[in-house]
mmCIF file of C-alpha atoms and ligand atoms in Angstrom:
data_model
loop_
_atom_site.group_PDB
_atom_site.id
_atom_site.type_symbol
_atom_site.label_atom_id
_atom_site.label_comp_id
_atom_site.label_asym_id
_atom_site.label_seq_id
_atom_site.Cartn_x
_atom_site.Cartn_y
_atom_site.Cartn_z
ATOM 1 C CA UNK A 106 -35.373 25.666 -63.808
ATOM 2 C CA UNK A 107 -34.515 27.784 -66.964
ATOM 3 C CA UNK A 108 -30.601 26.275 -68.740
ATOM 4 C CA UNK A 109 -28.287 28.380 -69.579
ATOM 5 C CA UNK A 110 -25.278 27.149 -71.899
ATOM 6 C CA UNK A 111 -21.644 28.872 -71.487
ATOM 7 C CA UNK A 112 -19.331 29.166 -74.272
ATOM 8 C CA UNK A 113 -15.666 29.165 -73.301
ATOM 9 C CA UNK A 114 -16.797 27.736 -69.945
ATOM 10 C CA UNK A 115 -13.088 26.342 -69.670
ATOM 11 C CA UNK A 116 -11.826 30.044 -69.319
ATOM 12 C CA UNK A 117 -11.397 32.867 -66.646
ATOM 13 C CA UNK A 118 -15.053 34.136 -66.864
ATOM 14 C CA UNK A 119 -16.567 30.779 -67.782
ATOM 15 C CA UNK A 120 -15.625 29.468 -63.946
ATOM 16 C CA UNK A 121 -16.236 32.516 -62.488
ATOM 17 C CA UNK A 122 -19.747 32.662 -64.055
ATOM 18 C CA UNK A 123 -20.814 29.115 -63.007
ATOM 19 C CA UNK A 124 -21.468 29.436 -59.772
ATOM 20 C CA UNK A 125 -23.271 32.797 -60.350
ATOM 21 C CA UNK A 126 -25.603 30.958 -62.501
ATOM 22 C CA UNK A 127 -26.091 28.166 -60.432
ATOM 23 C CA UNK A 128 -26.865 30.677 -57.292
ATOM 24 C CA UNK A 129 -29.207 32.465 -59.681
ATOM 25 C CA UNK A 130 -31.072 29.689 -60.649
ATOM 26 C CA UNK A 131 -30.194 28.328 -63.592
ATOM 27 C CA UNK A 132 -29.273 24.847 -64.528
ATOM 28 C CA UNK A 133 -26.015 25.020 -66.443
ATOM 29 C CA UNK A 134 -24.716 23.984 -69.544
ATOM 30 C CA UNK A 135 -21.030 24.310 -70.380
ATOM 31 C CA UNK A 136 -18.980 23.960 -74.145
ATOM 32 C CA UNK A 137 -15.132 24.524 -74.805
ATOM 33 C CA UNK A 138 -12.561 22.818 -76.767
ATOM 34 C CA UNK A 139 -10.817 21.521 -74.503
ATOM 35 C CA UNK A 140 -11.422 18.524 -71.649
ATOM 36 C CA UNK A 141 -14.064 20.056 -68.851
ATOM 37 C CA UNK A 142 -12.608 22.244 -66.051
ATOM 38 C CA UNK A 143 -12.739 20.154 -62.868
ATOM 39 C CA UNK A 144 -15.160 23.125 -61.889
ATOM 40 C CA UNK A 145 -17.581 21.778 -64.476
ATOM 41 C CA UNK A 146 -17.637 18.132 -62.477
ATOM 42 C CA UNK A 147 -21.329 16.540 -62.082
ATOM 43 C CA UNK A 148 -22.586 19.554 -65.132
ATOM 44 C CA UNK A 149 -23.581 18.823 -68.377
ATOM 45 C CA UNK A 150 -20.607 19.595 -70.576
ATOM 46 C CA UNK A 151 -20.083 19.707 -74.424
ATOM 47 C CA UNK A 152 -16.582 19.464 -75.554
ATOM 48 C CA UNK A 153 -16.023 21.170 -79.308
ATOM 49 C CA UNK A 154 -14.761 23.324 -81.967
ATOM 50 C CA UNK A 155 -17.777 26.475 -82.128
ATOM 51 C CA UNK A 156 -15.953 27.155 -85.372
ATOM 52 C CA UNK A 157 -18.061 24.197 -86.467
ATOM 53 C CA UNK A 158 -21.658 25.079 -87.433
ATOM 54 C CA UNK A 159 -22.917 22.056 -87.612
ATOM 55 C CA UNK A 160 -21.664 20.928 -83.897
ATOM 56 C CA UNK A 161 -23.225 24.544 -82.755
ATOM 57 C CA UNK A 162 -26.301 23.416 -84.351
ATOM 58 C CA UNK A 163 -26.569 19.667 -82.642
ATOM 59 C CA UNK A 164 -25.416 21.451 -79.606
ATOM 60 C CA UNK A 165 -28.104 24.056 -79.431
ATOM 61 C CA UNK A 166 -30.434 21.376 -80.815
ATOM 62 C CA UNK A 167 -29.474 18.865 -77.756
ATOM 63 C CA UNK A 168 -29.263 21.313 -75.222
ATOM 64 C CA UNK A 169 -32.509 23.990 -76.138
ATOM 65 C CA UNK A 170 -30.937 26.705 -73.544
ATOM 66 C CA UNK A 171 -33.293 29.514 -72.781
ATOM 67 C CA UNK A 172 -30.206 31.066 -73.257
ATOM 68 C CA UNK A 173 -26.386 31.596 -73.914
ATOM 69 C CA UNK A 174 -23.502 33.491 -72.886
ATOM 70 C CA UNK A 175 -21.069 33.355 -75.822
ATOM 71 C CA UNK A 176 -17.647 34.012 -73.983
ATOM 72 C CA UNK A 177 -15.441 32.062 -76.051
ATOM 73 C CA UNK A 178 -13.090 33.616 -77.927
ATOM 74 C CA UNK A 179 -9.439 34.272 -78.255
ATOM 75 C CA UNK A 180 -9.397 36.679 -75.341
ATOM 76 C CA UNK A 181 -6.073 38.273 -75.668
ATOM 77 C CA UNK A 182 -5.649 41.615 -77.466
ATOM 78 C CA UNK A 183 -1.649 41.443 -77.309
ATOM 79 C CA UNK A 184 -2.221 38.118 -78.985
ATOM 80 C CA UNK A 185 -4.253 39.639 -81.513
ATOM 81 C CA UNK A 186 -1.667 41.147 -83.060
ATOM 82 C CA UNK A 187 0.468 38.173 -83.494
ATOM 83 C CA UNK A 188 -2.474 36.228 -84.725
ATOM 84 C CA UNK A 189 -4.485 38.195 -86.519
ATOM 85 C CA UNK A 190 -6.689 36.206 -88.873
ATOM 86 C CA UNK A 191 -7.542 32.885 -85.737
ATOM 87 C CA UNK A 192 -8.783 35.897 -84.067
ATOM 88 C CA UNK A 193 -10.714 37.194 -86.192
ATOM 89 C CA UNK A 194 -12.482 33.773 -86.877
ATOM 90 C CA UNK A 195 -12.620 32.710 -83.777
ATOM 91 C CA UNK A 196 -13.678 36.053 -82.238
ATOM 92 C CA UNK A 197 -16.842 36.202 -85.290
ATOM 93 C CA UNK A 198 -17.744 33.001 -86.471
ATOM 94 C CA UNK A 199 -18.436 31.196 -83.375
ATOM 95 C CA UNK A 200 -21.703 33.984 -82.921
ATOM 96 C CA UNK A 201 -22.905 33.820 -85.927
ATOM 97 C CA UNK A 202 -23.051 30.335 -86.042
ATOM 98 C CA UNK A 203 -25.190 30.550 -82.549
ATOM 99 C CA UNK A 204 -27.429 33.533 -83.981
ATOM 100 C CA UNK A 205 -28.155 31.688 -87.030
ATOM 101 C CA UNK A 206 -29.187 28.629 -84.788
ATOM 102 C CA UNK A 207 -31.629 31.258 -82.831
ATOM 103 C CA UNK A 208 -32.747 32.714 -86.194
ATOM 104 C CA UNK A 209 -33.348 29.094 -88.002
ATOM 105 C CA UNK A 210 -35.023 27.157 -85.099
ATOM 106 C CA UNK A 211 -36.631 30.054 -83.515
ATOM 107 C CA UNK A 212 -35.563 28.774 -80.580
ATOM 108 C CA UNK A 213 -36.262 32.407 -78.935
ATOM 109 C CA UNK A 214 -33.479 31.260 -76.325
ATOM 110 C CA UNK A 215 -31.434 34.429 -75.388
ATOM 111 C CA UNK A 216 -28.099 35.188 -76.619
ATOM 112 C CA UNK A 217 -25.650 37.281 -74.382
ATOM 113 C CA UNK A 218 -22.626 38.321 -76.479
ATOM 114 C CA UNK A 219 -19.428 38.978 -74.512
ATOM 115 C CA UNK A 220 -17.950 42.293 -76.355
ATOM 116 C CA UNK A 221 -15.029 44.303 -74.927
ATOM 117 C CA UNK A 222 -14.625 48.239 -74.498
ATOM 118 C CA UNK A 223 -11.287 47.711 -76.627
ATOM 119 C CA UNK A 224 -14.187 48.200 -79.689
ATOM 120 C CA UNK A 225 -14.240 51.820 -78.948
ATOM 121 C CA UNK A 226 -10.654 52.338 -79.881
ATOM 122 C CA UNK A 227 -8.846 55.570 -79.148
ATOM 123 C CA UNK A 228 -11.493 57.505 -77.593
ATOM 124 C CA UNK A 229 -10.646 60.893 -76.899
ATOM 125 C CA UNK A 230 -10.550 62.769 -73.137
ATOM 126 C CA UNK A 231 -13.772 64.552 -74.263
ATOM 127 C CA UNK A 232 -14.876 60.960 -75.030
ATOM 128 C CA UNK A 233 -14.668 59.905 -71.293
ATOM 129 C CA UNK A 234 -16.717 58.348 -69.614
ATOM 130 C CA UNK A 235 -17.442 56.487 -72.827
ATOM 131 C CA UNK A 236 -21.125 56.216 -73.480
ATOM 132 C CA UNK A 237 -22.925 53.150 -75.214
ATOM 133 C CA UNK A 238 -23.528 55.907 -78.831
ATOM 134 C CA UNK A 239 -19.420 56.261 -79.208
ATOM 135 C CA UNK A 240 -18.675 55.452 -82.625
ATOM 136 C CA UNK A 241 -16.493 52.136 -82.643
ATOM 137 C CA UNK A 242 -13.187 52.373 -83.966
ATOM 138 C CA UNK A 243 -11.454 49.211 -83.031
ATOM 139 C CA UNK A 244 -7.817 49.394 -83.288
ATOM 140 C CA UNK A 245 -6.722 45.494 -82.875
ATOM 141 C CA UNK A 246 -7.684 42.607 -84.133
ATOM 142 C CA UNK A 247 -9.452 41.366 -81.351
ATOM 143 C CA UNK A 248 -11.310 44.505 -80.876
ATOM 144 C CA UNK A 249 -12.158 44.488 -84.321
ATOM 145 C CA UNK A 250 -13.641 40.910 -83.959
ATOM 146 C CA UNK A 251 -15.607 42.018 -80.904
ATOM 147 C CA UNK A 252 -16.925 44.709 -83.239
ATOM 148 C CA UNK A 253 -18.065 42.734 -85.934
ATOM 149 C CA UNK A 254 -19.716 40.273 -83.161
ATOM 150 C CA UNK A 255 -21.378 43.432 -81.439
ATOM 151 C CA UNK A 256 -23.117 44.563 -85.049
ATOM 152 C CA UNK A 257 -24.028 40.570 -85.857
ATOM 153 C CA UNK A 258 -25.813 40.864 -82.467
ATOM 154 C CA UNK A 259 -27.291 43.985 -83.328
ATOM 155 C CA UNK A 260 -28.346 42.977 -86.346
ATOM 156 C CA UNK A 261 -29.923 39.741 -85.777
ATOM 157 C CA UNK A 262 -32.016 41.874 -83.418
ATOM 158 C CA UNK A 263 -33.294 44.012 -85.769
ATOM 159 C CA UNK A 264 -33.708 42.280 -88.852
ATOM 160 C CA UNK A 265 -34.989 38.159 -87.461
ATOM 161 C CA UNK A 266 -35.792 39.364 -83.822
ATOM 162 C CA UNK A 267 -33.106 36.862 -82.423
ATOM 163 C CA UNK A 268 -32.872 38.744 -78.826
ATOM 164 C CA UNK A 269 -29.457 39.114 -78.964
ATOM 165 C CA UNK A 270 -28.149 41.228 -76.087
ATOM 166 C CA UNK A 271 -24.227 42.507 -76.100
ATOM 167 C CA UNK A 272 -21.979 43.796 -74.118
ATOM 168 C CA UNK A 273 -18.910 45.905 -73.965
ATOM 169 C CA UNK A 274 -17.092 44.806 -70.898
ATOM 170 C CA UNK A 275 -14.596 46.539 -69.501
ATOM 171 C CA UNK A 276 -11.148 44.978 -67.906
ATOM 172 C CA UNK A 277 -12.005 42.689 -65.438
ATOM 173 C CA UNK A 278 -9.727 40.093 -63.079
ATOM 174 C CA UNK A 279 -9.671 38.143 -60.021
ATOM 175 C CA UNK A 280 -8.446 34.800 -58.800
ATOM 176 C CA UNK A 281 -7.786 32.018 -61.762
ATOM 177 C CA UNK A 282 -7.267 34.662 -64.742
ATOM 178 C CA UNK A 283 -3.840 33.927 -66.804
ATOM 179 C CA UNK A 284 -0.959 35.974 -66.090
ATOM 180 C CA UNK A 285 -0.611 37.676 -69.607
ATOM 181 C CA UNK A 286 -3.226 39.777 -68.624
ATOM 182 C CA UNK A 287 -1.636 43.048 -66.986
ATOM 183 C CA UNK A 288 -3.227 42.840 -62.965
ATOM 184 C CA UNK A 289 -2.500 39.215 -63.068
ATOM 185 C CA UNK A 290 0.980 39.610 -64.494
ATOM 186 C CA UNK A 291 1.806 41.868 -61.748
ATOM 187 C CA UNK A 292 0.138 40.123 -59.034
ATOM 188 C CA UNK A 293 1.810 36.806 -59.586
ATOM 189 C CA UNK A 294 5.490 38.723 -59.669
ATOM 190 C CA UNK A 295 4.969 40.483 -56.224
ATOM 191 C CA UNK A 296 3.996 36.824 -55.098
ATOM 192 C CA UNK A 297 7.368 35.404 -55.974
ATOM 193 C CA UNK A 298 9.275 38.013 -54.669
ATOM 194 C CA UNK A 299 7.000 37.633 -51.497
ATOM 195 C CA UNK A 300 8.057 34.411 -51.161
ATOM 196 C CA UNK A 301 11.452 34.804 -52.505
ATOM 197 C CA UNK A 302 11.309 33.001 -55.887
ATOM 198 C CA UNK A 303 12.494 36.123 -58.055
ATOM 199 C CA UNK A 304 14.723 39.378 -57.800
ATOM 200 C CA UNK A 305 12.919 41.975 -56.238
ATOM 201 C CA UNK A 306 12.322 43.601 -59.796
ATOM 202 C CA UNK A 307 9.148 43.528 -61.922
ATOM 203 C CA UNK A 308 8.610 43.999 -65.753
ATOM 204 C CA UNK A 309 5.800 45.896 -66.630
ATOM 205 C CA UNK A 310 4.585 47.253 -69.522
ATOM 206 C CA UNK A 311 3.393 50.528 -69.675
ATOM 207 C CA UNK A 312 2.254 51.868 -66.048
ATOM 208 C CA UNK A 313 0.521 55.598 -67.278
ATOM 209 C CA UNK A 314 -2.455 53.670 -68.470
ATOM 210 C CA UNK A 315 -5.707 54.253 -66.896
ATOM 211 C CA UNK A 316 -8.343 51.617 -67.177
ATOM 212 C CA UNK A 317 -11.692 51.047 -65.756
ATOM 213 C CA UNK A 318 -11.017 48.044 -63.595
ATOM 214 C CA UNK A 319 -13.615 45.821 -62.227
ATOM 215 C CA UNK A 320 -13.808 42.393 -59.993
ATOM 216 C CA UNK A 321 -14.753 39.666 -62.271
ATOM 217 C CA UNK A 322 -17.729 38.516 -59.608
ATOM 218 C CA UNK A 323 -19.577 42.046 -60.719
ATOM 219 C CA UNK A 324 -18.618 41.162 -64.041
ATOM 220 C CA UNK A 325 -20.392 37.906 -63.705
ATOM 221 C CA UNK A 326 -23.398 39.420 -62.063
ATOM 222 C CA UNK A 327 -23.690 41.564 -64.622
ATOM 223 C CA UNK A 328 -24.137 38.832 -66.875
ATOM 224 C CA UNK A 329 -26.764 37.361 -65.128
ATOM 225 C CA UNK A 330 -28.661 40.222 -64.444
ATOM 226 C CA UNK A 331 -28.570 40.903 -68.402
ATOM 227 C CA UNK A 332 -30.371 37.715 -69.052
ATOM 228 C CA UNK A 333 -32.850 39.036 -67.172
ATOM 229 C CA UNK A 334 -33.359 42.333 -68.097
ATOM 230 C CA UNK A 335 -31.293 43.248 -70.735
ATOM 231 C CA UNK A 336 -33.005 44.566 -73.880
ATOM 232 C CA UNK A 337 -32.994 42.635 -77.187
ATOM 233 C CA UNK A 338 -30.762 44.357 -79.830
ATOM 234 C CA UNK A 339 -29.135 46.678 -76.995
ATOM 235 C CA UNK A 340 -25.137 47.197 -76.117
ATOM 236 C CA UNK A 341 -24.379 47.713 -72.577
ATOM 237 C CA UNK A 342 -20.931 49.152 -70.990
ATOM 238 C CA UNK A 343 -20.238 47.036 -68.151
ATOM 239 C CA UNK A 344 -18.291 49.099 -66.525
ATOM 240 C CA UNK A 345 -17.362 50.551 -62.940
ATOM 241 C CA UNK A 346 -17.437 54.196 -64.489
ATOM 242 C CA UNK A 347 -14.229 54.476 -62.181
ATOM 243 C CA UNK A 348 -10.269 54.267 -63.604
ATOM 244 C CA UNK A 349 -7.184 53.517 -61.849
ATOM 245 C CA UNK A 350 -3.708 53.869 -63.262
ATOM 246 C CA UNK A 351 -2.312 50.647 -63.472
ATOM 247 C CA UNK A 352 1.618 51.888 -62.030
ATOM 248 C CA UNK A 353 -0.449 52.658 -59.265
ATOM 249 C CA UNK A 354 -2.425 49.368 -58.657
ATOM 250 C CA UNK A 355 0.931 47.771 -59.043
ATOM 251 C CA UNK A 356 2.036 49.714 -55.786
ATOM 252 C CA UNK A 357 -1.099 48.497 -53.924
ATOM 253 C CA UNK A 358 -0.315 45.330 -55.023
ATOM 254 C CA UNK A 359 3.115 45.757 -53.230
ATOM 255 C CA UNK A 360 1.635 47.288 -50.033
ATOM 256 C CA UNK A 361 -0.649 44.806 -49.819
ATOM 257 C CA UNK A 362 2.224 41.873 -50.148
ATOM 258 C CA UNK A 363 4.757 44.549 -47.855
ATOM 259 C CA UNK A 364 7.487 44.433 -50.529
ATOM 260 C CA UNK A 365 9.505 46.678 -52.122
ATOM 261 C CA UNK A 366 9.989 46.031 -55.950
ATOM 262 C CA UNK A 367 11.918 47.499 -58.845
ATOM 263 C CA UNK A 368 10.487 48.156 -62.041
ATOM 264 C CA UNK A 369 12.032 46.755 -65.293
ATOM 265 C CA UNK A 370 9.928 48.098 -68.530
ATOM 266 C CA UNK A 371 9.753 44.655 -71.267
ATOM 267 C CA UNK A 372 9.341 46.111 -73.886
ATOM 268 C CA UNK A 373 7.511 43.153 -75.436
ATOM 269 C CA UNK A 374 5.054 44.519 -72.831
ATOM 270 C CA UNK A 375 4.112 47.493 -74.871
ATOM 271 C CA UNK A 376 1.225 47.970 -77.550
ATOM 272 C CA UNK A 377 1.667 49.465 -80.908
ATOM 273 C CA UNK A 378 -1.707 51.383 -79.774
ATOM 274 C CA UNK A 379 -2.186 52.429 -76.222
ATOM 275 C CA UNK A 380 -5.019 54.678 -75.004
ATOM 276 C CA UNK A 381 -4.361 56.743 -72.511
ATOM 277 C CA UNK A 382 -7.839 56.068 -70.639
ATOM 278 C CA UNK A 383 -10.545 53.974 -71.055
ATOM 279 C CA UNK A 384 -13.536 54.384 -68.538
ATOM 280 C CA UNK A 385 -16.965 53.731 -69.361
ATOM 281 C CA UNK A 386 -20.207 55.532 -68.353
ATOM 282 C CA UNK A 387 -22.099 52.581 -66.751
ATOM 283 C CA UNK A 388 -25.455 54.821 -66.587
ATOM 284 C CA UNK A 389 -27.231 52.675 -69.245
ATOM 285 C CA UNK A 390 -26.760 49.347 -67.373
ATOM 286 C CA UNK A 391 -27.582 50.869 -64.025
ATOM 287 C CA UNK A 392 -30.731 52.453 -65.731
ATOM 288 C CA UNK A 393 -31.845 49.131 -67.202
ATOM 289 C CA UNK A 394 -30.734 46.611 -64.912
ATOM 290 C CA UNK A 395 -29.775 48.221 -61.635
ATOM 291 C CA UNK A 396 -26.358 46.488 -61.543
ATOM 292 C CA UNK A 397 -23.284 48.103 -60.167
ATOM 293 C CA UNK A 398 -20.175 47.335 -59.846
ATOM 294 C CA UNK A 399 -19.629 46.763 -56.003
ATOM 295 C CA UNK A 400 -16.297 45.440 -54.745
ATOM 296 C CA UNK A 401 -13.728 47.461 -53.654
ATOM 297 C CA UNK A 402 -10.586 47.475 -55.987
ATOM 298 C CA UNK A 403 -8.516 46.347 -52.825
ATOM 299 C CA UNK A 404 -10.336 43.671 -52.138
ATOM 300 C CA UNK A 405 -9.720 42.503 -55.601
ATOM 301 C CA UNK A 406 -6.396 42.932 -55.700
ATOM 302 C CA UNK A 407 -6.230 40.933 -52.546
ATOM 303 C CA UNK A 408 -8.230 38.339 -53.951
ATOM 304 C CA UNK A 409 -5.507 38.151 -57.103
ATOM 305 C CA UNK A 410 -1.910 38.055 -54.790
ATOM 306 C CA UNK A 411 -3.774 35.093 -52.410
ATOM 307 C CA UNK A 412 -4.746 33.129 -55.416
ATOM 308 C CA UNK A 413 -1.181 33.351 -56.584
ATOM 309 C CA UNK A 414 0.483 32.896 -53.456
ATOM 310 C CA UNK A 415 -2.047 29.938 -53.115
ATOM 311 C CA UNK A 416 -0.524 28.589 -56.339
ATOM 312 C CA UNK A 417 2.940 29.270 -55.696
ATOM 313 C CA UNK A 418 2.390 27.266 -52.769
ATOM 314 C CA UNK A 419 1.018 24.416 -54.525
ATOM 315 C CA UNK A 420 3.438 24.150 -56.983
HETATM 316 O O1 A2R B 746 -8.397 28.962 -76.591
HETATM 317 P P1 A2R B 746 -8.671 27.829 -75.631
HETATM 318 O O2 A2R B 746 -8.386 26.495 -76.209
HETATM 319 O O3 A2R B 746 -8.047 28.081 -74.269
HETATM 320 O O4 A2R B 746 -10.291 27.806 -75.363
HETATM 321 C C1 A2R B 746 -10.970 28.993 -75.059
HETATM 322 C C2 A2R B 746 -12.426 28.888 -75.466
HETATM 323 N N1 A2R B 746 -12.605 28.984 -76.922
HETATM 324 C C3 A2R B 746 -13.334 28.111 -77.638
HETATM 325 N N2 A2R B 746 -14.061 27.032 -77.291
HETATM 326 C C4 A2R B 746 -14.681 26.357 -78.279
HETATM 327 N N3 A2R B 746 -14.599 26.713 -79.588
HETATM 328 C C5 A2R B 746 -13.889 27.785 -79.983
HETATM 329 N N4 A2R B 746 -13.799 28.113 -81.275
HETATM 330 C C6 A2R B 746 -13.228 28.550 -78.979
HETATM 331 N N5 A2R B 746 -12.437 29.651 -79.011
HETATM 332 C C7 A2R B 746 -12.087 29.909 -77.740
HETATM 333 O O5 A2R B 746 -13.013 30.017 -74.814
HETATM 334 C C8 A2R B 746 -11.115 29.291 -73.570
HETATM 335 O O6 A2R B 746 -11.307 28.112 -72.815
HETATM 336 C C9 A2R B 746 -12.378 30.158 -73.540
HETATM 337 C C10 A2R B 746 -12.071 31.632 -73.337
HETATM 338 O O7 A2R B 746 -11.508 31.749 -72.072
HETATM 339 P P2 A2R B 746 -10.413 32.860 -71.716
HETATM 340 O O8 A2R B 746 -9.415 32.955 -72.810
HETATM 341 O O9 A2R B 746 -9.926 32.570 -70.337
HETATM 342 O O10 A2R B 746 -11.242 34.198 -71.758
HETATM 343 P P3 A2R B 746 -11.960 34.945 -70.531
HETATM 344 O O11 A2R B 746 -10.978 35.816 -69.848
HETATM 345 O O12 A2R B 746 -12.729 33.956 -69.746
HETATM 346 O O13 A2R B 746 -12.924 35.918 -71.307
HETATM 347 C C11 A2R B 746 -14.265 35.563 -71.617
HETATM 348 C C12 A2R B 746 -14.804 36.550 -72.638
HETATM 349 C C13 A2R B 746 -13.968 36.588 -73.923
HETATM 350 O O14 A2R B 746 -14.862 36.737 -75.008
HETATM 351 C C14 A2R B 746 -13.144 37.841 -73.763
HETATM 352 O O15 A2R B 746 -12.741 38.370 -74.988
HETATM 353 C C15 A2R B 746 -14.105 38.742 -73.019
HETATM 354 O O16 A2R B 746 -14.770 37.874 -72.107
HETATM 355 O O17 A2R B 746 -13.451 39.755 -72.303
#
């Protein structure tokens, strides 16, 4: 049975992904900062700071994955632009410290890298759907960090032969992601109105945006196909190659519950940079891999107003 370690196994992907793994296979591994998920009880888990080298190192040493998804980070681009310079380390140093492990022990475990589409930046219309070549031309923090990650991948690949795989993943969500992330936001509102714990009004942020949404479960298959057959040194989209705008998942999020809601713009809610679309051309992932994204945007959205109603309950 091969291992496979998680980075930032505490977080929305990290849970997601474990029982992917586990039903692909693997044995896994799991490291955060914090104290293990209950979702990690009975695995092997490694609580630290990946900002340390030297814990990375006795980590890697202890645990000789054949590979590694490296999804910790600070995840939040609005965040990003409060906290610039954490993100930055936290979004860089972490996989360099891991590549450097691959490169020094040659270890020749696999490293996935968890990159964002955000590293494209403003793409143009004649830039959609956005194609693995587009130049990169970050325009936050945290994309910029997932840039610098992408080329340290890249790089390691070429110049050690550390087979370093990246990706650029496109928005994702499903049940358990935080609520300052847009889909979430929204779905946990029309929850409490559902069950009459708020106004029938909803802040948003800004509802003309279209983005290529996917269901986290593809985005975790995805993952595990790639540490099967993704490339060494190669960036995938993973992407649906479909966009939605998000004013109008927000209304399928109120079918769905059978409200009615009003709509309150925060302005807090608002980016100083907002691109108008972001879709990705998932072509060169199909082409390599064969994955596709495959559930039904509903169906997500479904999955996202239960969990919250589910934790409305509970609380
Ligand atoms: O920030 P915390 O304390 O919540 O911990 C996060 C953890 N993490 C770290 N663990 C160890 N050492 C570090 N230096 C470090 N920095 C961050 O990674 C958290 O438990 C986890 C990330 O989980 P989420 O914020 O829920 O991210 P999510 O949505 O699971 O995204 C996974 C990856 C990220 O690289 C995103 O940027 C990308 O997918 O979209």
């Amino acid at each position: 049975m091969e291992r496979a370690l998680v980075t930032g196994c505490n977080g929305f992907v990290g849970r997601a992904l474990l029982g992917r793994l586990t039903g692909a296979g693997y044995e896994v591994w799991g490291v955060d900062r914090s104290d293990a998920d209950p979702a990690f009880k009975g695995k092997r888990y490694v609580r630290g700071d990946l900002m340390d080298a030297a814990f990375v190192a006795d980590m890697l040493n202890e645990a000789m994955p054949a590979c590694v998804v490296h999804l910790a980070a600070q995840s939040s681009v609005a965040k990003s632009f409060d906290e610039p310079a954490p993100t930055l380390r936290d979004g860089t140093a972490p996989a360099l410290h891991i590549l450097e492990h691959a490169r020094t022990s040659k270890s020749g475990m696999r490293v996935l890298l968890i990159g964002s589409a955000d590293e494209y930046g403003a793409v143009s219309p004649a830039q959609i759907p956005v194609r693995e070549d587009t130049l990169a031309q970050p325009e936050s923090p945290y994309a910029l960090a997932k840039a610098i990650q992408n080329q340290y991948g890249r790089m390691y690949a070429k110049l050690y032969r550390v087979d370093a795989v990246m990706t650029r993943s496109f928005n994702h969500t499903g049940p358990g992601q935080r609520e300052a992330f847009v889909l979430s936001s929204f779905a946990k509102q029309v929850a409490e109105i559902r069950r009459g714990l708020r106004e029938a009004e909803i802040e948003v942020g800004n509802l003309d945006v279209c983005r290529d949404f996917m269901d986290v479960r593809d985005v975790c298959d995805a993952y595990v196909v790639l540490l099967m057959k993704g490339r060494m040194g190669e960036t995938y989209n993973v992407c649906s190659g479909q966009s939605y705008r998000v004013g109008d998942l927000l209304r399928e999020l109120c079918a769905l519950a059978g409200t009615h809601v009003a709509i309150r713009v925060d302005v807090s809610r608002l980016r100083p940079v907002e691109t108008p679309e972001l879709r990705g051309d998932p072509s060169k992932m199909s082409s390599h891999t064969g994955w596709k994204a495959k559930t039904p945007i509903q169906e997500t959205l479904k999955a996202l107003l239960d969990y919250w109603d589910g934790e409305l309950g509970r609380a």
